[in-house]
XYZ file of C-alpha atoms in Angstrom:
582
model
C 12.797 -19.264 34.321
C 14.829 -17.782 31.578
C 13.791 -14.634 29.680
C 10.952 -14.497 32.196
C 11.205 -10.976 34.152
C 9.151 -9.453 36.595
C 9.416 -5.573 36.255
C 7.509 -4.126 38.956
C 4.810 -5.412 41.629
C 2.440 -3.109 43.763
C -0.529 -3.161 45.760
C -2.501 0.096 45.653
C -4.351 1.556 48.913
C -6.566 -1.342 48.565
C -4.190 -4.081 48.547
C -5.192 -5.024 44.895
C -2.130 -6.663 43.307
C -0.405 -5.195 40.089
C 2.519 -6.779 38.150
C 4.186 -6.101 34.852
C 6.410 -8.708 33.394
C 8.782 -8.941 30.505
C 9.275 -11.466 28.376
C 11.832 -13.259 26.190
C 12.412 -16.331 23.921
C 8.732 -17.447 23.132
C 8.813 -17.560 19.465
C 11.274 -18.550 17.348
C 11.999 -16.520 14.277
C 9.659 -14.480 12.253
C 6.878 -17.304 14.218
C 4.441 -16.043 16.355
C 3.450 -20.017 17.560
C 4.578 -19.907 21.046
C 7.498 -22.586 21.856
C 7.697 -25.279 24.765
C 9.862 -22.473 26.776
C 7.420 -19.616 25.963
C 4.322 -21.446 27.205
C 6.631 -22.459 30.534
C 6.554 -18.968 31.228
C 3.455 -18.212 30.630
C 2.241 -20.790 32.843
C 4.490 -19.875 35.452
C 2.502 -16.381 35.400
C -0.715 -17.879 35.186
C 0.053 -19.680 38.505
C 0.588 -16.643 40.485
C -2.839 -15.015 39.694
C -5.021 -18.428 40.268
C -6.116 -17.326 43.036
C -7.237 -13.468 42.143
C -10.606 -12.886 39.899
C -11.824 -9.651 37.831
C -8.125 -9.608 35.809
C -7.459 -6.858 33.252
C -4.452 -8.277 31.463
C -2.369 -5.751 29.108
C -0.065 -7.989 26.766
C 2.643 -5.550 23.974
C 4.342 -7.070 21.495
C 7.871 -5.627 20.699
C 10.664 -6.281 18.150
C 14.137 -5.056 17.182
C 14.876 -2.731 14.645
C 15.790 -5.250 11.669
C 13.315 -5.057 8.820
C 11.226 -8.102 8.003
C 13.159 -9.148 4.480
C 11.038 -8.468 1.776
C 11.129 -12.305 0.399
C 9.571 -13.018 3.879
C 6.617 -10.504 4.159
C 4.381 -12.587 2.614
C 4.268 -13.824 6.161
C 4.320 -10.446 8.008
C 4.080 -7.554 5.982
C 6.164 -5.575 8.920
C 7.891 -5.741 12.571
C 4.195 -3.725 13.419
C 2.025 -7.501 11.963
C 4.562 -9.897 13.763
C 4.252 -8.258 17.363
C 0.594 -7.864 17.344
C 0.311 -11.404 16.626
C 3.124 -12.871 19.346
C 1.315 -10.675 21.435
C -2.598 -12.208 20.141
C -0.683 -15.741 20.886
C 0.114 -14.610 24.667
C -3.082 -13.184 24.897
C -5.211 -16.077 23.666
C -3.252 -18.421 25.812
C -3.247 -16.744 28.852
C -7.472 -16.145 28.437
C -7.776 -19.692 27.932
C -5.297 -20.898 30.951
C -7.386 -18.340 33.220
C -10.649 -19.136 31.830
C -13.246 -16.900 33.680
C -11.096 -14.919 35.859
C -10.531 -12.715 33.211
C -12.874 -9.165 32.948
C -11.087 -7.637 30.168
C -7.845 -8.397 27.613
C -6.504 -5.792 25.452
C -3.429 -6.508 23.181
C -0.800 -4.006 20.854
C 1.570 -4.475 18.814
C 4.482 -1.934 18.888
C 7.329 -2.990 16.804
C 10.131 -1.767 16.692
C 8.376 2.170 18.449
C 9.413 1.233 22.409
C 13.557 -0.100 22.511
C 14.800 -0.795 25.568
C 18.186 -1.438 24.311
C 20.653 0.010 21.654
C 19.338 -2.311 18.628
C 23.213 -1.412 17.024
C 23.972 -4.458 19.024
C 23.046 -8.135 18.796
C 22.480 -8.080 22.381
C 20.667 -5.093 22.091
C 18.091 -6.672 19.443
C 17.851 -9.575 21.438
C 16.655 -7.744 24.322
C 14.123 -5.631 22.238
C 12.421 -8.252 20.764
C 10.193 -9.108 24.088
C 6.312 -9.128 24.992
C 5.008 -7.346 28.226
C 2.392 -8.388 30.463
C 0.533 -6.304 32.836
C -1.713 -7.924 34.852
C -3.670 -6.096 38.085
C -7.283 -5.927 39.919
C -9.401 -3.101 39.885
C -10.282 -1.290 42.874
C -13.785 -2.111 43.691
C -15.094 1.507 42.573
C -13.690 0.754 38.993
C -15.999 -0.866 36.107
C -14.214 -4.134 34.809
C -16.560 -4.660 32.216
C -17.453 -1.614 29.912
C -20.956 -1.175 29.537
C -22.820 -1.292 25.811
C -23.435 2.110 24.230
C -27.077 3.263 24.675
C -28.689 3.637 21.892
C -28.762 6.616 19.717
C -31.594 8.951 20.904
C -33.815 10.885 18.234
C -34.157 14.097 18.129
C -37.422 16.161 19.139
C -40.284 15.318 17.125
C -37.891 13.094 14.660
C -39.588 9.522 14.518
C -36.614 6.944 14.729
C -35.619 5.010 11.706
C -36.467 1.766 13.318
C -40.357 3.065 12.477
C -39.513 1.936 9.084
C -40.507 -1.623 10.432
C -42.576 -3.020 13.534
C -40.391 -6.215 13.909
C -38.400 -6.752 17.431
C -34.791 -7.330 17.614
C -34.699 -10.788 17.404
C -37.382 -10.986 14.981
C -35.259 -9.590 12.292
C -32.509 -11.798 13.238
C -34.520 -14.772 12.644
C -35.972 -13.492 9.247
C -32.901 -12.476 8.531
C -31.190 -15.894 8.789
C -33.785 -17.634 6.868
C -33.305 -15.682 4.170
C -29.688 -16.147 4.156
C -29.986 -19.793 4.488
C -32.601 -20.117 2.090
C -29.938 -18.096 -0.553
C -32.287 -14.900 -0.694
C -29.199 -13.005 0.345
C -31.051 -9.697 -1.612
C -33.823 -10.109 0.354
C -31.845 -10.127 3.739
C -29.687 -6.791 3.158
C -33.016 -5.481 2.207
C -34.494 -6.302 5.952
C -31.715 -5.726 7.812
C -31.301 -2.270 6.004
C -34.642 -1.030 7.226
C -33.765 -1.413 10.582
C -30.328 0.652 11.398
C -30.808 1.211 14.392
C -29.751 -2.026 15.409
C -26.123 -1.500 13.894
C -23.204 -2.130 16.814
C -25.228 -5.152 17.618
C -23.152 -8.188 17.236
C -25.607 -10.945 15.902
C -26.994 -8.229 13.516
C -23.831 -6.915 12.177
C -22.618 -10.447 11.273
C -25.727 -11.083 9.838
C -25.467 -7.747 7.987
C -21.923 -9.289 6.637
C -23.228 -12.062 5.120
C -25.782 -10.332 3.407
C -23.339 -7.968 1.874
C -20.813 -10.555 0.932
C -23.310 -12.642 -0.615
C -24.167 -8.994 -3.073
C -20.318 -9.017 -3.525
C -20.246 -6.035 -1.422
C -16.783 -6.933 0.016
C -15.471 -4.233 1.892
C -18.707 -2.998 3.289
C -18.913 -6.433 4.734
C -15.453 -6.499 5.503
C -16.420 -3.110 8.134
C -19.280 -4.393 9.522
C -17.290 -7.871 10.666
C -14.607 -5.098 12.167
C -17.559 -3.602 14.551
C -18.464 -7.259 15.813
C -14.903 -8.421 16.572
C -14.383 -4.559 18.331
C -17.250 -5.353 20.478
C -16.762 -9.263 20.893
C -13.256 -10.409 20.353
C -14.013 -14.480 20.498
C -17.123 -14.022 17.757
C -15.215 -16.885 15.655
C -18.176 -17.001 12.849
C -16.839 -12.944 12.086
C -13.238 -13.536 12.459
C -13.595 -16.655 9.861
C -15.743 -14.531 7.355
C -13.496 -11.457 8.181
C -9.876 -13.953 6.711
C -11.898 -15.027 4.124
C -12.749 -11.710 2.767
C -8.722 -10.844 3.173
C -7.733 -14.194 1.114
C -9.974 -12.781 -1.409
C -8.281 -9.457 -1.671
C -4.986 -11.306 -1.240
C -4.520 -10.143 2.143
C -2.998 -12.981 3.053
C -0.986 -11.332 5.673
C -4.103 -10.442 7.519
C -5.838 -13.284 6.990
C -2.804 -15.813 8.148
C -3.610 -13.023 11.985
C -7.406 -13.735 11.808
C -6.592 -17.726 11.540
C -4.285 -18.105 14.055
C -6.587 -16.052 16.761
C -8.890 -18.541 15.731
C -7.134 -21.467 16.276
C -6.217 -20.171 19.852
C -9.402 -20.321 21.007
C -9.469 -24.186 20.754
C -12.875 -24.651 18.348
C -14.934 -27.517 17.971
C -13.466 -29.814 14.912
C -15.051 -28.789 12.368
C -13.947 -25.448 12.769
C -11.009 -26.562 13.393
C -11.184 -28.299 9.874
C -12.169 -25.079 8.007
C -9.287 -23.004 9.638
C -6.987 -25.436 8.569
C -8.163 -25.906 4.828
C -8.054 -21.939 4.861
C -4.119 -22.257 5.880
C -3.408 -24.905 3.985
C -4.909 -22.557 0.694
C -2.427 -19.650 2.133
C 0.348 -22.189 2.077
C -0.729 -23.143 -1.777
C -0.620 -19.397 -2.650
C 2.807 -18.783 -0.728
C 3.897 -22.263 -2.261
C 2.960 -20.779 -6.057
C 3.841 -17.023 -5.447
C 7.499 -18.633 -4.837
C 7.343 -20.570 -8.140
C 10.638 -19.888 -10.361
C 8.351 -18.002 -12.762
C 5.044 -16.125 -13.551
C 3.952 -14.512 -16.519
C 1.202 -11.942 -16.455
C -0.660 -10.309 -19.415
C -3.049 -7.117 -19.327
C -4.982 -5.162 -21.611
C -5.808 -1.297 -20.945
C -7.905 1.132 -22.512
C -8.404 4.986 -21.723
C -10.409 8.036 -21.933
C -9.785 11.601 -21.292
C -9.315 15.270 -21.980
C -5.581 17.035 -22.572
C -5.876 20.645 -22.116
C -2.089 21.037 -24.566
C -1.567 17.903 -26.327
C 1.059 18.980 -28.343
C 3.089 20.720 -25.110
C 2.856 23.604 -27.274
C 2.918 27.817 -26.806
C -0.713 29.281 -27.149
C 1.373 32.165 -29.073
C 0.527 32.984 -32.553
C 3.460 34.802 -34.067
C 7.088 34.272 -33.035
C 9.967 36.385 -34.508
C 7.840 37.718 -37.163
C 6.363 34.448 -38.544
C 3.197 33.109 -38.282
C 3.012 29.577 -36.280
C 1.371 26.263 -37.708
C -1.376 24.552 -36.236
C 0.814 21.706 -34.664
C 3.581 24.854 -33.279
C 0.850 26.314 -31.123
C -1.525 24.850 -27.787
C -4.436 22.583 -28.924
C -6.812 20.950 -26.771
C -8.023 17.343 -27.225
C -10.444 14.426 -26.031
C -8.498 11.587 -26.370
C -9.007 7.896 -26.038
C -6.189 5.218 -25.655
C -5.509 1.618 -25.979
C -2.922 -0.832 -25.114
C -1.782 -4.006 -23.252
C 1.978 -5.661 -22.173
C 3.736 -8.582 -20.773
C 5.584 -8.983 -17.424
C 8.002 -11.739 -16.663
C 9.263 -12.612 -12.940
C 11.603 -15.441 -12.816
C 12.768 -16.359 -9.300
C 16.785 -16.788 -9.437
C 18.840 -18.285 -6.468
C 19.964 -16.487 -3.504
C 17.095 -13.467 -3.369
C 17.643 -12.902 -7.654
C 14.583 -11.955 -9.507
C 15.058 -11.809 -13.059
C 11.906 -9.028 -14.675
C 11.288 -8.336 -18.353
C 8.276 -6.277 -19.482
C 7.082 -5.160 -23.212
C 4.406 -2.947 -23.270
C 2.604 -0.768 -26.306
C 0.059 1.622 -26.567
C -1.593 4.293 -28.887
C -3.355 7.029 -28.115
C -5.778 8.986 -30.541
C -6.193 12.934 -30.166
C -9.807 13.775 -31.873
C -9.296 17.067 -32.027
C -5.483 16.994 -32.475
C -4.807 13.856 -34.731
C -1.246 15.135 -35.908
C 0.019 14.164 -32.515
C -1.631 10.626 -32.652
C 1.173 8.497 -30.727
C 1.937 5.077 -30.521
C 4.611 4.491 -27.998
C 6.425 0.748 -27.499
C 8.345 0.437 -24.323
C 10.220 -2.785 -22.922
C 13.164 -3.605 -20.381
C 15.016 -6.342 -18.711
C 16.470 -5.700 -14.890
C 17.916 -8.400 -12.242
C 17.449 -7.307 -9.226
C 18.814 -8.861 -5.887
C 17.377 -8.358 -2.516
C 18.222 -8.743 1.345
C 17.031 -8.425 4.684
C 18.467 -4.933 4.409
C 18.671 -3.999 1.022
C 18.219 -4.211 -2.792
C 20.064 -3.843 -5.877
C 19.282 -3.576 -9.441
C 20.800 -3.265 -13.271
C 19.463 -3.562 -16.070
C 18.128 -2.290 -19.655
C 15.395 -0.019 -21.088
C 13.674 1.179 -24.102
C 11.751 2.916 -26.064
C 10.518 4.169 -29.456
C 7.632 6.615 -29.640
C 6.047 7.465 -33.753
C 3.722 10.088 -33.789
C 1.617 10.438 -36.891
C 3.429 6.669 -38.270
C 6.711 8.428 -38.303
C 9.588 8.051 -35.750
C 9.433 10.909 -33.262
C 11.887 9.528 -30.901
C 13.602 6.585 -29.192
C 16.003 5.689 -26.542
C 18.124 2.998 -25.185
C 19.431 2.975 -21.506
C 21.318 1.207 -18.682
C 20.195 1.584 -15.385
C 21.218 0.839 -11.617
C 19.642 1.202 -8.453
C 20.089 0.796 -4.959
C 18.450 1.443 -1.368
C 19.089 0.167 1.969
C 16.596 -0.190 4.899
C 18.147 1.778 7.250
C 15.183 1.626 9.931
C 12.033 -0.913 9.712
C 9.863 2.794 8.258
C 12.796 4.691 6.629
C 15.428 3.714 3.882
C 17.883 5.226 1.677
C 19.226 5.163 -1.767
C 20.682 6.316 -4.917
C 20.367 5.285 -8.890
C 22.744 6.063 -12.056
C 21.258 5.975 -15.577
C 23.234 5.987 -19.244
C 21.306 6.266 -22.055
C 21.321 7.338 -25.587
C 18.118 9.516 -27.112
C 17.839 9.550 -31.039
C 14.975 11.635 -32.245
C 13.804 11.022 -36.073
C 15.351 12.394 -39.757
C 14.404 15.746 -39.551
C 14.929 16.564 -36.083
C 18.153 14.518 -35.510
C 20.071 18.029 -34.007
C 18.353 17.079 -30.853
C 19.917 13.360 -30.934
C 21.743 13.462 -27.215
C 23.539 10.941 -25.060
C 22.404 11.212 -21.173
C 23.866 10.579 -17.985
C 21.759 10.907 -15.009
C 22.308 10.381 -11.235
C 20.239 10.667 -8.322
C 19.318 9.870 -4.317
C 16.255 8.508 -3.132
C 14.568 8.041 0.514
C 11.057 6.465 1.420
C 10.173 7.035 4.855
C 6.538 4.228 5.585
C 4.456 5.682 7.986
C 3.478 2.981 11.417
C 0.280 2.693 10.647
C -1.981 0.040 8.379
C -3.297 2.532 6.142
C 0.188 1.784 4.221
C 0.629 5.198 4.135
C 4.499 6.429 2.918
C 6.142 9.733 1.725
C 8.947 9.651 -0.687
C 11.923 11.807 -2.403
C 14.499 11.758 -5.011
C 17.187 14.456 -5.752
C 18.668 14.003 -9.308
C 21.245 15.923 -11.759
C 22.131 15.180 -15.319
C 23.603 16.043 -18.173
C 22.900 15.636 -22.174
C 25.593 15.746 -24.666
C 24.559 16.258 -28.301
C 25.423 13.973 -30.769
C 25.968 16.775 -33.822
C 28.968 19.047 -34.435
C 26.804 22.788 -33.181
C 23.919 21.766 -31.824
C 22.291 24.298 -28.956
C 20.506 20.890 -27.344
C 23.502 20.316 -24.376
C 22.394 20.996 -21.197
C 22.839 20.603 -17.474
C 19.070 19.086 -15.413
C 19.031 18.989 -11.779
C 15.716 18.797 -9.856
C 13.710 17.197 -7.095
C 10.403 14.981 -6.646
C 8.005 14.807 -3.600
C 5.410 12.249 -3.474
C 3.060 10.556 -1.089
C 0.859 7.825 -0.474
C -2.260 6.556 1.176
C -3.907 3.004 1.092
C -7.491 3.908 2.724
C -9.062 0.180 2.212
C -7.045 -3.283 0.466
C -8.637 -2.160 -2.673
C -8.323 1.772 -2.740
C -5.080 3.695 -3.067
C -4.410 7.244 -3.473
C -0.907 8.787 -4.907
C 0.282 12.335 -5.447
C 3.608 13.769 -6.432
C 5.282 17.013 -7.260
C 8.221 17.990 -9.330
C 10.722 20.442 -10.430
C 13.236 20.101 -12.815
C 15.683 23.248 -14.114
C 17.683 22.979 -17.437
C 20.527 25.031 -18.457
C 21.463 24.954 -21.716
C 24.634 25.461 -23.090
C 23.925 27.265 -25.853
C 21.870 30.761 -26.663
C 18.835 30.286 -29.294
C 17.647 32.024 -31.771
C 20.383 34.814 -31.150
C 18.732 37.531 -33.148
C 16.181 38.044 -30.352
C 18.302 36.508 -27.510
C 22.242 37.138 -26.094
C 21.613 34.579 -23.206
C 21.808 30.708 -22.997
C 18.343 29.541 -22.430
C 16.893 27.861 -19.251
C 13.815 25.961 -18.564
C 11.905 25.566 -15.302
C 9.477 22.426 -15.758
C 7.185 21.989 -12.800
C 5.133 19.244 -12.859
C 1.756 17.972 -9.903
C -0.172 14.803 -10.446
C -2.268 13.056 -8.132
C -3.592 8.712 -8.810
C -6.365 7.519 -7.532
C -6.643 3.547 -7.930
C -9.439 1.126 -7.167
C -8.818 -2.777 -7.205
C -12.385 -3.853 -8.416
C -11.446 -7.794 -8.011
C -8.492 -10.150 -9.035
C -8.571 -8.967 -12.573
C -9.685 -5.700 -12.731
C -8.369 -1.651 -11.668
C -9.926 1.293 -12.375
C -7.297 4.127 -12.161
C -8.218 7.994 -11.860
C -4.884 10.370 -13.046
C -4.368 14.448 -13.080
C -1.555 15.417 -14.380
C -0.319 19.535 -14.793
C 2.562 20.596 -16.000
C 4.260 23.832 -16.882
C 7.364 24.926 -18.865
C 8.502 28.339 -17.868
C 11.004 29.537 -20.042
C 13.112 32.698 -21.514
C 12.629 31.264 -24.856
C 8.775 32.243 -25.141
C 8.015 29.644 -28.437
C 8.863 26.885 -25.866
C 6.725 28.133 -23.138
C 3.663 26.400 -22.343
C 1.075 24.843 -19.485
C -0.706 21.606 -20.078
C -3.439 19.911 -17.769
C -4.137 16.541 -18.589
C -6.954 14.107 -17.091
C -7.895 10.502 -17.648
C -9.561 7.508 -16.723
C -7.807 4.116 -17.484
C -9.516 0.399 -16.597
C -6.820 -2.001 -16.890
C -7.632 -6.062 -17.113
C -5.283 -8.926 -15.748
C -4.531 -12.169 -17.136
């Protein structure tokens, strides 16, 4: 049979059989449904082992190199999602073509980690993208069926929690259920929670699910379905509550994986009906996320503490003259409030057309001659690719601090990056802009050309974890016949990433950026052009609470070292910001 390949065959000391096969041509693309040819060759396997009993069956999903494009990962979110669910498909079908002669079924999905080929080549890829299939018998002196943890054992003199209660096992599960089906889901968690010892226990972990979904405790529930489905794979009840706690966090990804194992294991039909009205909502929500357009509104307000809210010196005298309140460091509370627009239209051939507006205004209590109010808004088209994207378009800005024009800016800016692995990719941006400060300060009016690189290397794993870089120079070019404000910037950023659960995300970043200026100030003290070094830390913590609502945790520090001691100056900054959706 084509793409079929059998790798190796043994028989140990024992004569117990072992086999690994390779496999090609079961799915077509980006599909993990197995196809007429596919389930030939599975059967073709199955037929050789009829005979044996006691199977342990190993099945790997593999891909090529190619990145999943990114107008397609609302399928698979990555090469890592589509091979573990080809290789779920093999696996299902195999356990249900050799029913009970099965002891134990593991399954992986590898992407693109294990080549066996030179993916440079279209034969190469085609060779990569494969599932293996080990199959053997134990010896007779190896366990096929792992045993169930014991339970945990107190320690001396400790009662065990489970004395919280008298009630057997099943006991609570019964009392347990009735609750739940007579909509006393309180009353359930309440039980169940008094007796913890039971936790690893199938039945009582699903029930322990239910009660915490029905408390809107999502992603508690969400880990107790995972230890049920460790322990017992085919437990349909906790895969179906398990994709319907992912289509609530807009998982879909993972929820599309939980459906489809489902549907493998050929349920009665009215399971079968609720699996496919769940698909069919996944297929509304692809169907609308395509739509040519979306709007989206939010609203944002803010609290926290700015150790320098005027970026200022904590000098007193410079030169010989006394410095104003608003010239030297001042610590604030602050509270801020603001909201925006976003526009996505969906253009032919991979175009996305994106304009945003967005205004805010923050109040300094104890440093109200700083009170800002900053507008920002932009345009950008941006085309993507299996392998890359582009961008161009316009931004700005106008910031008035204390009602009168601080600053503002206008800029063109262009982008791109290219995939060069299915984890790492590569790229570089340009920027023109012009920055035109207010009357009295219009010697620091500059035009600015900036350039940079970027890379993003994506960790394998599903924590969505990634690290990230960008390398940039520039250069400002004043506007006014002798002004000291042209320079040279160059610098670097490091940041990092970390999605611990589909609602929690952590970010942190660090920064330096040196500027040489052209000119020397305040030459009575000074005989060399100044320079700044402006390093900058920040970590984000973000929490999506539900559909509509984040709660976002920021640090910010930054500090201005500089041979011009009037512009030399540390700020810490901290805030909480809860941001609503529309």
């Amino acid at each position: 049979m084509l793409g079929l390949l059998m790798t190796s065959a043994s028989w140990g000391s024992d004569a117990k059989p072992e086999a690994k096969y390779l496999l090609s041509g079961l799915f077509e693309t980006r599909r993990a449904e197995l196809s007429a040819t596919g389930r030939q060759q599975l059967d073709d396997i199955v037929a050789q082992w009829k005979a044996e009993r006691a199977l342990i069956v190993t099945v790997v999903g593999h891909t090529d190199s190619i990145p999943i494009a990114p107008q397609n990962r609302h399928e698979y979110p990555d090469n890592y999602a589509l091979s573990e669910a080809r290789a779920t498909t093999v696996a299902n079908y195999l356990r249900g073509m050799f029913d009970e002669s099965v002891a134990r079924l593991s399954v992986q999905g590898r992407g693109p980690d294990d080549p066996i080929a030179d993916n440079a080549t279209a034969a190469g890829r085609k060779r990569n993208r494969r599932v293996e299939i080990l199959i053997r018998v134990p010896s007779s002196d190896q366990p096929t069926v792992q045993e169930e943890p014991a339970p945990p054992v107190a320690e001396p003199g400790v009662e065990p929690e489970q004395s919280q209660g008298n009630l057997s096992f099943d006991d609570v599960v019964a009392q347990a259920n009735t609750r739940l089906t007579e909509g006393d889901g309180q009353g359930a968690l309440a039980l169940l929670q008094d007796y913890p010892d039971f936790v690893g226990n199938p039945d009582y972990d699903y029930l322990l699910a239910l009660a915490l979904r029905s408390q809107g405790r999502h992603e508690e529930a969400m880990f107790a379905l995972e230890r049920v489905i460790t322990i017992d794979p085919k437990f349909a009840g906790a895969r179906m509550e398990l994709a319907q706690i992912y289509m609530g966090l807009g998982a879909e990804a993972d929820a599309r994986r939980e459906l489809s194992y489902l549907q493998g294991l050929n349920p009665p039909p009215a399971a079968q009906a609720a699996i496919a009205q769940a698909l069919a909502q996944l297929d509304k929500n692809k169907s609308r996320g395509s739509s040519s357009k979306t709007l989206r509104y939010y609203a944002r307000s803010a609290a926290g503490f700015d150790g320098n809210a005027n970026s200022a010196t904590d000098l007193n005298n410079f030169l010989g003259f006394t410095l104003s309140e608003s010239s030297r460091e001042t610590a604030s509370g602050f509270s801020e409030f603001g909201g925006g627009v976003q526009y996505l239209g969906q253009v032919k051939n991979g175009r996305q057309l994106i304009a945003y507006g967005d205004l805010a205004h923050r109040f300094n209590f104890d440093a109200s001659f700083v009170n800002a109010t900053t507008g920002r808004g932009g345009v950008t088209m941006r085309w993507r690719s299996e392998t890359q994207t582009k961008s161009i378009g316009l931004q700005t800005y106008r910031q008035n601090v204390s009602g009168d024009l601080n600053s503002q800016g206008l800029g063109l800016v262009g982008s791109w990056s290219f995939n060069l692995t299915s984890q790492f990719s590569l790229g570089g941006f340009g920027r023109f802009g012009l920055v035109r400060f207010g009357d009295d300060q219009e010697v620091r009016d500059v035009d600015q050309y900036v350039a940079g690189a970027t890379l993003n290397y994506r960790f394998p794993s599903r924590l969505k974890a990634n690290v990230s870089g960008v390398l940039l120079y520039g250069n400002d070019q004043a506007t006014q016949e002798g002004s000291r404000y042209d320079r040279d910037f160059y610098g670097f950023r490091m940041g990092g990433g970390l999605q611990f659960t589909p609602k929690v995300r952590a970010e942190a970043y660090g920064s330096l950026l040196q500027s040489d200026f052209d000119a020397v100030f305040f030459p009575e003290q000074f005989s060399s052009p100044r320079e700044d070094t402006l390093v900058q830390f920040g970590t984000r913590v973000s929490w999506r609470l539900n559909d509509h609502w984040t709660l976002d945790h920021l640090w910010r520090y930054q500090e201005n070292d500089t041979d011009v001691s009037v512009f030399d100056y540390d700020r810490v900054e901290t805030q909480i910001t809860a941001t609503r959706l529309w």
